[in-house]
XYZ file of C-alpha atoms in Angstrom:
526
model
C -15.213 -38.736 -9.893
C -17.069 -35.291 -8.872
C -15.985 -32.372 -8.997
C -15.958 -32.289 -4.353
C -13.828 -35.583 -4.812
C -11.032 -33.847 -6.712
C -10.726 -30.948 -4.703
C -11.039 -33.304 -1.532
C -7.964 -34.833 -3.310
C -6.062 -32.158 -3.870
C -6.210 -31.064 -0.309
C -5.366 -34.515 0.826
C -2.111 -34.101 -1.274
C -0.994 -30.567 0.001
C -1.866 -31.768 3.466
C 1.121 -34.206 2.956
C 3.202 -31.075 1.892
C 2.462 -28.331 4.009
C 0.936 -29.796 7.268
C -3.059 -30.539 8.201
C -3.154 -27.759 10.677
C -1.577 -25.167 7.685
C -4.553 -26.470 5.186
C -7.899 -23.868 6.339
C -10.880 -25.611 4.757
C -13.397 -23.836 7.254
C -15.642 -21.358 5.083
C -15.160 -18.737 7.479
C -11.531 -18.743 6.943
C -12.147 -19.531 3.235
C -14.556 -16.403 3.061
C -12.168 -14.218 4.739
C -9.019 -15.040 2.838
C -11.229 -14.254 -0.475
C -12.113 -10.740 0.355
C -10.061 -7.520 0.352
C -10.916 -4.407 1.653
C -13.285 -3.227 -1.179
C -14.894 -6.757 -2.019
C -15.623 -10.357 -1.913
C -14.650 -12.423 -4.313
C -16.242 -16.598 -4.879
C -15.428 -18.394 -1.848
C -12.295 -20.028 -2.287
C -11.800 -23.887 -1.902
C -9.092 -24.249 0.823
C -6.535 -21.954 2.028
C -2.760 -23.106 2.143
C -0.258 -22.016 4.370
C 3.386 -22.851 3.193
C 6.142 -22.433 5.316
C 9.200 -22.060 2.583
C 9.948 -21.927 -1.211
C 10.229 -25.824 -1.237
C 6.363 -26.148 -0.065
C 4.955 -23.081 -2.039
C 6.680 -24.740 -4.934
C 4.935 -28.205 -4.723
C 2.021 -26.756 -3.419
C 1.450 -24.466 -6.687
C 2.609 -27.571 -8.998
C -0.028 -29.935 -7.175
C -3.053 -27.232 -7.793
C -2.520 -26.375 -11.217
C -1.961 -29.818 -12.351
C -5.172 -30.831 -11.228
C -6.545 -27.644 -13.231
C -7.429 -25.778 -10.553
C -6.458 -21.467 -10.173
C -3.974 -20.782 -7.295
C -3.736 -16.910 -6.221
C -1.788 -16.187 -3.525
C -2.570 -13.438 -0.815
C -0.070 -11.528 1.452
C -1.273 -8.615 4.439
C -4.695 -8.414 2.530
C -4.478 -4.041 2.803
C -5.363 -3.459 -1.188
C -8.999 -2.466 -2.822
C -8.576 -3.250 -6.373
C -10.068 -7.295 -6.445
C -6.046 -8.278 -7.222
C -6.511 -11.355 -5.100
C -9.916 -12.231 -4.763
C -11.065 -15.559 -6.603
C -12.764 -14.988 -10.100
C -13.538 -18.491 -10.377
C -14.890 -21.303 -7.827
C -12.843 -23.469 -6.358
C -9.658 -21.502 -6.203
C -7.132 -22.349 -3.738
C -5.778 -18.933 -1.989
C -1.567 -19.192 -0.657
C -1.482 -17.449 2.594
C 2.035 -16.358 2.823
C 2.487 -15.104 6.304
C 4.359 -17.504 7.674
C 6.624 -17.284 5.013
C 8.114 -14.637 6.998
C 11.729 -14.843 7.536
C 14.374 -12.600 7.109
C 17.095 -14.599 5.038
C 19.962 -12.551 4.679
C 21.572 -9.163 5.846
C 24.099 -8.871 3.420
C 25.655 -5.456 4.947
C 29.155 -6.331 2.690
C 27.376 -6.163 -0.527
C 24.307 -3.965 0.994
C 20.842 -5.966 0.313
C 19.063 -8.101 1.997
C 16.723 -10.747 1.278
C 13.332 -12.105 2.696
C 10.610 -14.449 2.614
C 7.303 -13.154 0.824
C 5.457 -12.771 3.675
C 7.635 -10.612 6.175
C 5.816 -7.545 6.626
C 7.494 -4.095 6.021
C 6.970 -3.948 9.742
C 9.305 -6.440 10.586
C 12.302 -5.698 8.178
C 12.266 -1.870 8.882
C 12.487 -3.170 13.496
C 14.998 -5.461 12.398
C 17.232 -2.667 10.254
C 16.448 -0.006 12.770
C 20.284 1.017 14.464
C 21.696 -1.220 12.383
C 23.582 1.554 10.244
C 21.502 0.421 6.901
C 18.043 0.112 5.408
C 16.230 -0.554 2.460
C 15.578 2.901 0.263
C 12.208 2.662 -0.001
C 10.913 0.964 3.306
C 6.851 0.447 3.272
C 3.359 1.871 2.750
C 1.627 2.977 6.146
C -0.040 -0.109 6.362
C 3.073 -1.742 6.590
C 1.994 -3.418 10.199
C -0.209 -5.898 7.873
C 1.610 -5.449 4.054
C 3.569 -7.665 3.308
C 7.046 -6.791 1.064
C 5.944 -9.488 -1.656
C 2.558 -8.356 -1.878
C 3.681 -4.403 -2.279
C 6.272 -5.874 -4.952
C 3.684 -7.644 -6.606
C 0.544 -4.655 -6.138
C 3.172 -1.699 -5.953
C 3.146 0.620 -3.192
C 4.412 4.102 -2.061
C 5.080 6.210 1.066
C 8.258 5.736 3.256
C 11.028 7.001 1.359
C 9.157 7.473 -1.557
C 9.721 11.509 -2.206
C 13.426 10.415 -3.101
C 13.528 6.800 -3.632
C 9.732 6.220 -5.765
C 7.813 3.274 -5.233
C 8.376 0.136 -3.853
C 9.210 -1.667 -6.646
C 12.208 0.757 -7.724
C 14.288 -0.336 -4.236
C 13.641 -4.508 -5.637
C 17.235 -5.955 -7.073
C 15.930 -9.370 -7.345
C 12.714 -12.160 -7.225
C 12.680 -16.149 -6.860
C 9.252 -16.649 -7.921
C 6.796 -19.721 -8.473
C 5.483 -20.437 -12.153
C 2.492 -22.419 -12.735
C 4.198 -25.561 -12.464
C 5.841 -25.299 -9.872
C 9.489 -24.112 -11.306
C 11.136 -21.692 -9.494
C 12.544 -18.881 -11.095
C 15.804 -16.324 -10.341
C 16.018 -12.873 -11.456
C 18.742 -10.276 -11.477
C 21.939 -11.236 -11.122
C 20.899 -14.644 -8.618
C 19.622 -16.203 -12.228
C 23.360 -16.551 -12.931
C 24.999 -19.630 -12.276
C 26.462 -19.365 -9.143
C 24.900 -16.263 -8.768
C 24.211 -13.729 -6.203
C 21.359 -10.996 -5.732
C 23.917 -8.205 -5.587
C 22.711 -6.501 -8.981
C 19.151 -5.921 -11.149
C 20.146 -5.697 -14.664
C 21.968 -8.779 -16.258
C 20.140 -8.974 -19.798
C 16.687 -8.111 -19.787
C 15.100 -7.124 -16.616
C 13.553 -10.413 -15.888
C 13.252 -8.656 -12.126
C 10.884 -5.688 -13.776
C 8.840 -8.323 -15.691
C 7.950 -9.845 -12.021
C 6.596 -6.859 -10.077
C 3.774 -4.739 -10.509
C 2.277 -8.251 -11.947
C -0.728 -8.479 -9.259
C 0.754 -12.134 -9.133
C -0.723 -12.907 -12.342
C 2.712 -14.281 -13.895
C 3.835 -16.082 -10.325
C 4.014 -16.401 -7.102
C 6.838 -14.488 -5.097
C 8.976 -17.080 -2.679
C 11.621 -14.186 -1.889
C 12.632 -10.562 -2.113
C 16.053 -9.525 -2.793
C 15.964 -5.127 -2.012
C 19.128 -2.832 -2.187
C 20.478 -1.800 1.160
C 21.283 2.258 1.526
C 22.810 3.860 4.887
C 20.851 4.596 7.623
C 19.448 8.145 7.659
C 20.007 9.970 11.246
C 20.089 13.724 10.342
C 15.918 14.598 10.333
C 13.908 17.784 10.018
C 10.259 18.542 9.461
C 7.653 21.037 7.957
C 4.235 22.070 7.683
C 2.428 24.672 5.582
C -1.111 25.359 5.273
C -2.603 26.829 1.544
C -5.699 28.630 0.582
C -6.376 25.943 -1.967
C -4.756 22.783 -3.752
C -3.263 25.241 -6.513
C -1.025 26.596 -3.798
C -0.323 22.759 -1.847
C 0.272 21.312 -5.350
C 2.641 23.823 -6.907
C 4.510 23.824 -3.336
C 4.543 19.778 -3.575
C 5.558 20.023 -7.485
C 8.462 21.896 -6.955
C 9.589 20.059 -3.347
C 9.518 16.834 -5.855
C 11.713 18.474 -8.721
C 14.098 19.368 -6.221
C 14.420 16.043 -4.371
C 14.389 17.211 -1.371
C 11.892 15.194 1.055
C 11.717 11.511 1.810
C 7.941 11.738 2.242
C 5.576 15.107 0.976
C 2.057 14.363 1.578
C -1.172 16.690 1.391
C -4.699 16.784 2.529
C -8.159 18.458 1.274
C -9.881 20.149 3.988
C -12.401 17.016 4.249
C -9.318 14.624 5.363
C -8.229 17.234 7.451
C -11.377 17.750 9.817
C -11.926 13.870 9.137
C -8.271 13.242 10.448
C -8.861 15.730 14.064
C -11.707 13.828 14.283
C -10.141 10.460 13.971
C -7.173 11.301 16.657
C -8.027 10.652 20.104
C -6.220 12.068 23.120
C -4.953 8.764 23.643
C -3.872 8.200 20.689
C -1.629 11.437 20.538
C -0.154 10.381 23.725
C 1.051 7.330 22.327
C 2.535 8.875 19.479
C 3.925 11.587 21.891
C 5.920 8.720 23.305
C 7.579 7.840 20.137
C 8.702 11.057 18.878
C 10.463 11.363 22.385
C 11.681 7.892 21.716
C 12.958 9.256 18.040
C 14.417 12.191 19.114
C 18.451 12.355 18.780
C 18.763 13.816 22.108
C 17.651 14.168 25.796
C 17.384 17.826 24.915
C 15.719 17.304 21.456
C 12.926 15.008 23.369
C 12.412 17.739 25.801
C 11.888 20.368 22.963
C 9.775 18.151 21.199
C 7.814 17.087 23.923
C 7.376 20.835 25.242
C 6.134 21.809 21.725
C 3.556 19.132 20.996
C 2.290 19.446 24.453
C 1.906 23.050 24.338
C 0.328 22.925 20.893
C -2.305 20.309 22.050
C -4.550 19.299 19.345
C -4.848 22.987 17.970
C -2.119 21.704 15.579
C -5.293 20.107 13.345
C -7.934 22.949 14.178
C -8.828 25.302 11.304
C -6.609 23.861 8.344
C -7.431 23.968 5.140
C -5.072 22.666 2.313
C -2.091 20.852 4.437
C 1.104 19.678 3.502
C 3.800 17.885 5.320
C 7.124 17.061 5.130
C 10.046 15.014 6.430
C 13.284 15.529 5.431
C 16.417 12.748 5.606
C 19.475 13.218 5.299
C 23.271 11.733 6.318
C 24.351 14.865 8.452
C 22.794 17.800 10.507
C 24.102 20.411 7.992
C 22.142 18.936 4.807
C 18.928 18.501 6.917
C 19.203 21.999 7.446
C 20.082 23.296 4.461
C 17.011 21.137 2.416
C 14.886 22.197 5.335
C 15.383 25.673 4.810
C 14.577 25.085 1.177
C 11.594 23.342 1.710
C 9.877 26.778 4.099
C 11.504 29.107 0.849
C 9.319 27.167 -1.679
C 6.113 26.567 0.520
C 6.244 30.620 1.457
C 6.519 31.315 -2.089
C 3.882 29.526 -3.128
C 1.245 31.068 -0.409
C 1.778 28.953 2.134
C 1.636 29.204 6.095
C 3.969 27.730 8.197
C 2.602 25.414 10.981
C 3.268 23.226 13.720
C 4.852 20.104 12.579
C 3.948 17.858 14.734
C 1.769 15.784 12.348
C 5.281 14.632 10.409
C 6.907 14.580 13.425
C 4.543 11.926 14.722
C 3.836 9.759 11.679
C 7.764 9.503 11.435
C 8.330 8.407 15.059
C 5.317 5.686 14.594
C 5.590 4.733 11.271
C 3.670 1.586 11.370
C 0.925 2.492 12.960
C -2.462 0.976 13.630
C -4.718 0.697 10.068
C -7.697 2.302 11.720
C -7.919 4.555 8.675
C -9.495 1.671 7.241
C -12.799 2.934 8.940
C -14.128 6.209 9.031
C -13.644 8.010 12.285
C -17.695 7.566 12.590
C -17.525 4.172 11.869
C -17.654 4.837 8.001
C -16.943 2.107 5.316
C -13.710 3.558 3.451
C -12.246 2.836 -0.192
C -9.848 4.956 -2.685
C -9.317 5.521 -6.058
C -6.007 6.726 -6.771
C -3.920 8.154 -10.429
C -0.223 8.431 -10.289
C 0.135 11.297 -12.905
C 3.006 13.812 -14.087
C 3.543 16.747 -11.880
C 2.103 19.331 -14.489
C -1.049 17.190 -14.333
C -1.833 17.069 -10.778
C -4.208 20.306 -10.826
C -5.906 19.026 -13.862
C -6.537 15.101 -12.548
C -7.249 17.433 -8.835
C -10.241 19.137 -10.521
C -11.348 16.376 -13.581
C -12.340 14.282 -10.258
C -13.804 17.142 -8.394
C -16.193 17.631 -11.419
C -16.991 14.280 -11.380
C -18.147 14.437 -7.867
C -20.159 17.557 -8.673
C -21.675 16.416 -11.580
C -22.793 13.293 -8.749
C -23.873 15.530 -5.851
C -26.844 14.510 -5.847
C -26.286 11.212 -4.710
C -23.653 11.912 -2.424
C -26.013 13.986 -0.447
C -28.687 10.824 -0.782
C -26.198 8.293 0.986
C -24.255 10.799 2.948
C -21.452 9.798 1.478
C -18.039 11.946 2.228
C -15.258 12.738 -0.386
C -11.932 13.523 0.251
C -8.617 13.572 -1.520
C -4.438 12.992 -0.292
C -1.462 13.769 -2.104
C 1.856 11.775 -2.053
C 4.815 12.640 -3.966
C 6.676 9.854 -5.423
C 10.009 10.510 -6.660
C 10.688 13.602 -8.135
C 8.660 13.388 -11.434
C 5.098 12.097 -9.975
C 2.287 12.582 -7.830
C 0.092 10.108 -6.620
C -3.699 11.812 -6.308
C -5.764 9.842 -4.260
C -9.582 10.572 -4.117
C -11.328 8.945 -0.813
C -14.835 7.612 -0.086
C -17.091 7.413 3.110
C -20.045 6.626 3.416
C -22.288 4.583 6.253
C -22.138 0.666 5.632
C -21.127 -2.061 7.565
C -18.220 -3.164 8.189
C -16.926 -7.007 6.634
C -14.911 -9.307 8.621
C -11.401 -7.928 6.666
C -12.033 -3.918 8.422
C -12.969 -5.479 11.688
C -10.203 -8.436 11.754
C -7.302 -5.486 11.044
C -8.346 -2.321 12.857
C -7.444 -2.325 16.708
C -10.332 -3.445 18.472
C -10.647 -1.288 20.951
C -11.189 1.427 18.107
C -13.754 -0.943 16.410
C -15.771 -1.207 19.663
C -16.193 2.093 20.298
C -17.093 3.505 16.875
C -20.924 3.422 15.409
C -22.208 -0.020 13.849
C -23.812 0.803 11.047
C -26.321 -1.821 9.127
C -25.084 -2.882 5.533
C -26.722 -0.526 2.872
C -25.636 -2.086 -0.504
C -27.562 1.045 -2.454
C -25.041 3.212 -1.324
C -21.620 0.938 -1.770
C -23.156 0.415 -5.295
C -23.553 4.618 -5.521
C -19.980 4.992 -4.580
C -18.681 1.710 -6.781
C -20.564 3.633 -9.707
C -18.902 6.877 -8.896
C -15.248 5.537 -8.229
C -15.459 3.700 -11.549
C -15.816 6.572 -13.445
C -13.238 8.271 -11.306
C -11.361 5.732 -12.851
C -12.019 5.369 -16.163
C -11.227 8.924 -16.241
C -7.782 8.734 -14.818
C -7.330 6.176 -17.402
C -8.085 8.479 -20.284
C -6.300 10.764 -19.082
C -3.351 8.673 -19.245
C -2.792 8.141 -15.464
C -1.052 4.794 -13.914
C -1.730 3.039 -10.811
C -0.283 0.804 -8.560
C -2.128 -2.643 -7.362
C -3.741 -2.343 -10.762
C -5.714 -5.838 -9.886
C -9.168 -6.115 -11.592
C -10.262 -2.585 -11.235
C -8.125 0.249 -13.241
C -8.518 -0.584 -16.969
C -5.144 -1.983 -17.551
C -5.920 -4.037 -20.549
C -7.901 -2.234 -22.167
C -5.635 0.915 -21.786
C -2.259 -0.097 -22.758
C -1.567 -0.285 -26.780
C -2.415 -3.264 -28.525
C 1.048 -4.362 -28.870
C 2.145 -3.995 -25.550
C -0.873 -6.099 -23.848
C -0.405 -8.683 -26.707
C 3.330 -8.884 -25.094
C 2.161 -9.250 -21.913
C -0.458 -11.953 -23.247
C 2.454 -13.936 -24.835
C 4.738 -13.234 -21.752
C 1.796 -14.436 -19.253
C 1.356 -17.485 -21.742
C 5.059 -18.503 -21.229
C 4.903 -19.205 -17.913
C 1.402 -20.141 -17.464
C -0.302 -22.045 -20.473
C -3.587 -22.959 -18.846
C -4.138 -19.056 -17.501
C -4.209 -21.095 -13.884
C -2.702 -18.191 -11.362
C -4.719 -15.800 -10.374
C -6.882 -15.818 -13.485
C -8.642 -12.553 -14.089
C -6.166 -9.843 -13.031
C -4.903 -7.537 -15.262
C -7.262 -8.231 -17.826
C -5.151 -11.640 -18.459
């Protein structure tokens, strides 16, 4: 029998399971689920669309017993090859329509979803509700799904006080290699429930952060916290990152923001070119929408409009912050110890309409996936220890010094963004531009009336490969400088980094519950 004639027959057999019209076998749908936002991977073999645990189950038991690699893919918004196919005729597991919201459990505060409801979804379905999950999605939460930022990581909403995504994640049912599903946290007891993380060893832990590479997430259990209604907001603009990064440093000791982000003067101009008037009014209309008040919507309102768009003009070294807390009295009190450390540390006090906006429309568009000219886009990004973020901050500007060169040749555009996360890290996040075209992934998830309008540009593979060479070693030196990353995938040097004896752990571990190496073969180093 050939090699078409088994695959042919594997499809045949999770048509039976999953539905003919839930089975893609076009290639530009196989071609499309096989690329993220930095790459293509091979051209997968079919793409499968379960609709529950009970189909991903069989689905993942009838690919791997006929030998072939299963990987599954969620909102498709990371750059590190963690899902792309290393080897032909992988089958990809869509998992948006695994969607569903399973369980508010208000009583015993968590709830539980399917693997592919997007952060989008849970945080509209919380919203009023009195609760929500601690941490509560990246930006690109429209698309992301909650299994995919379990399995890649992923920080931003709630983050300054609650870390990444994975730290708000109680409990897993996930999918091993043959099709067994698996229980963590307290749901692996008998009769259990997903009230509680640690029973024994954290068999939750061992299943996120995994890039997938040990299973294949059915469900999500996350802790519930109450809903935060008491919100402030800041600005500050510094001379230089020393200034925004000691301000951010000690915002992050002191726990005092839900989100602290920062810009380089690049992302800055980058971002007032990016906004369109439009735009702003449609962000205008949620912050009157999130306002507490009829008055606090006319103040608001009043402010933004006056301000224009001269709230962007002429920054150098932003930072912004939103604050969260249960009552009025404690927003105020960490706001007005959030302006005390940003004046003592040389900053100037701005508009703050920029948090004020992002927080009202959290879920925004991804149009940041393209440059505001119609550039091709991709980060790097280091998660390092406070007292390092100056040091990783100029290690990468050297690098892209020592390269200037060839940035000038392909015009490409560097920039970098800060995001505290927690209050003992920083997550430094170096950016690329340059002029490329756009693949199907960039133009499928930006809106398109933003795709139409910006400049087409024709592919130029000399310059991706200039900035693929230069965001490598952008990497390799965050890695010896002992940085960690999120959606490690194929790209940050995870294997070769870690200590002998912990990757031959994680070897054993990944041999346990997947002998033939058959999901998503490749990541991690595994």
């Amino acid at each position: 029998m050939s090699e078409q004639q088994n695959i042919d027959n594997v499809i045949q057999s999770i048509q039976t399971i999953v539905g003919a019209d839930y089975v893609l076998t076009d290639e530009a749908d196989r071609v499309f689920y096989s690329m993220d936002i930095w790459t293509r991977g091979k051209t997968a073999a079919a793409v499968v669309r379960p609709d529950n645990a009970e189909q991903l189950s069989k689905v993942v038991a009838a690919i791997t017993s006929a030998g072939y690699a299963v990987i599954a893919r969620g909102g498709g918004m990371s750059y590190t090859k963690g899902y792309t196919p290393e080897e032909e005729n992988t089958f990809m597991i869509d998992t948006q329509r695994m969607d569903k919201i399973l369980e508010i459990n208000r009583e015993d505060m968590y709830v539980t979803v399917e693997a592919g409801c997007s952060w989008k979804s849970l945080y509209e379905t919380l919203k009023g509700s009195g609760v929500r999950t601690p941490y509560w999605g990246p930006l690109s939460g429209i698309k992301a799904s909650v299994a995919g930022s379990i399995s890649q990581n992923s920080i931003f909403w709630g983050s300054g006080k609650h870390g990444s995504a994975v730290d708000s994640v109680v409990s897993v049912d996930v999918v091993i290699a043959d099709g067994t599903i698996i229980s963590t946290g307290s749901a692996a007891q008998k009769n259990g429930t997903p009230f509680f993380r640690h029973f024994g060893p954290d068999l939750t832990g061992l299943f996120t952060c995994d890039n997938g590479a040990l299973g294949i997430k059915s469900t999500v259990t996350l802790r519930l916290i109450p809903e935060l209604s008491a919100h402030r907001y800041a600005a500050f603009d510094f001379e230089d990152h020393n200034g925004l990064l000691a301000a951010m440093n000690e915002i992050s000791r002191s726990g005092l923001a839900s989100e602290c982000f920062g810009f380089d003067p690049t992302l800055t101009e980058m971002r007032a070119q990016r906004d369109t008037l439009v735009n702003d009014v449609k962000a205008f209309t949620g912050v009157l929408k999130n306002s507490g008040s009829v008055l606090g919507a006319i103040k608001d309102g009043a402010k933004i409009a006056m301000a224009g768009r001269r709230f962007m003009k002429d920054l150098r070294w932003p930072m912004y912050i939103v604050i969260e807390e249960r009552v009025e009295a404690a927003a105020e009190d960490a706001l007005q110890q959030v302006l005390a450390i940003g004046k003592k540390h040389g900053g100037n006090n701005v508009e703050n309409s920029i948090p004020k906006i992002i927080r009202a429309n959290p879920f925004g568009p991804v149009n940041n996936m393209v440059g505001p000219g119609g550039e091709r886009w991709v980060p790097v990004h280091g998660l390092v220890p406070l007292s390092q973020a100056v040091t990783i901050t100029e290690e990468v500007q050297k690098i892209f010094d020592k390269h200037s060169a060839t940035i000038e040749q392909y015009s490409i555009t560097t920039g970098f963004l800060y995001n505290n996360v927690s209050t003992n890290c920083i997550a430094v996040e170096p950016l690329f531009f340059w002029p490329d075209a756009a693949d199907e992934i960039q133009k499928d998830s930006v809106e398109k009336a933003f795709y139409q309008k910006v400049h087409k540009f024709d592919e130029n593979l000399e310059a991706r490969n200039a900035v693929g060479a230069i965001r490598q070693e952008v990497s390799d030196m965050m890695s010896d400088k002992g940085c960690v990353h999120l959606q490690v995938g194929k790209s940050y040097n995870y294997s070769g980094g870690l200590k002998g004896e912990a990757f031959s752990l994680v070897e054993s571990i990944k041999k346990a519950v997947d002998p033939k190496g058959r999901i998503n073969p490749g990541v991690l180093g595994l």
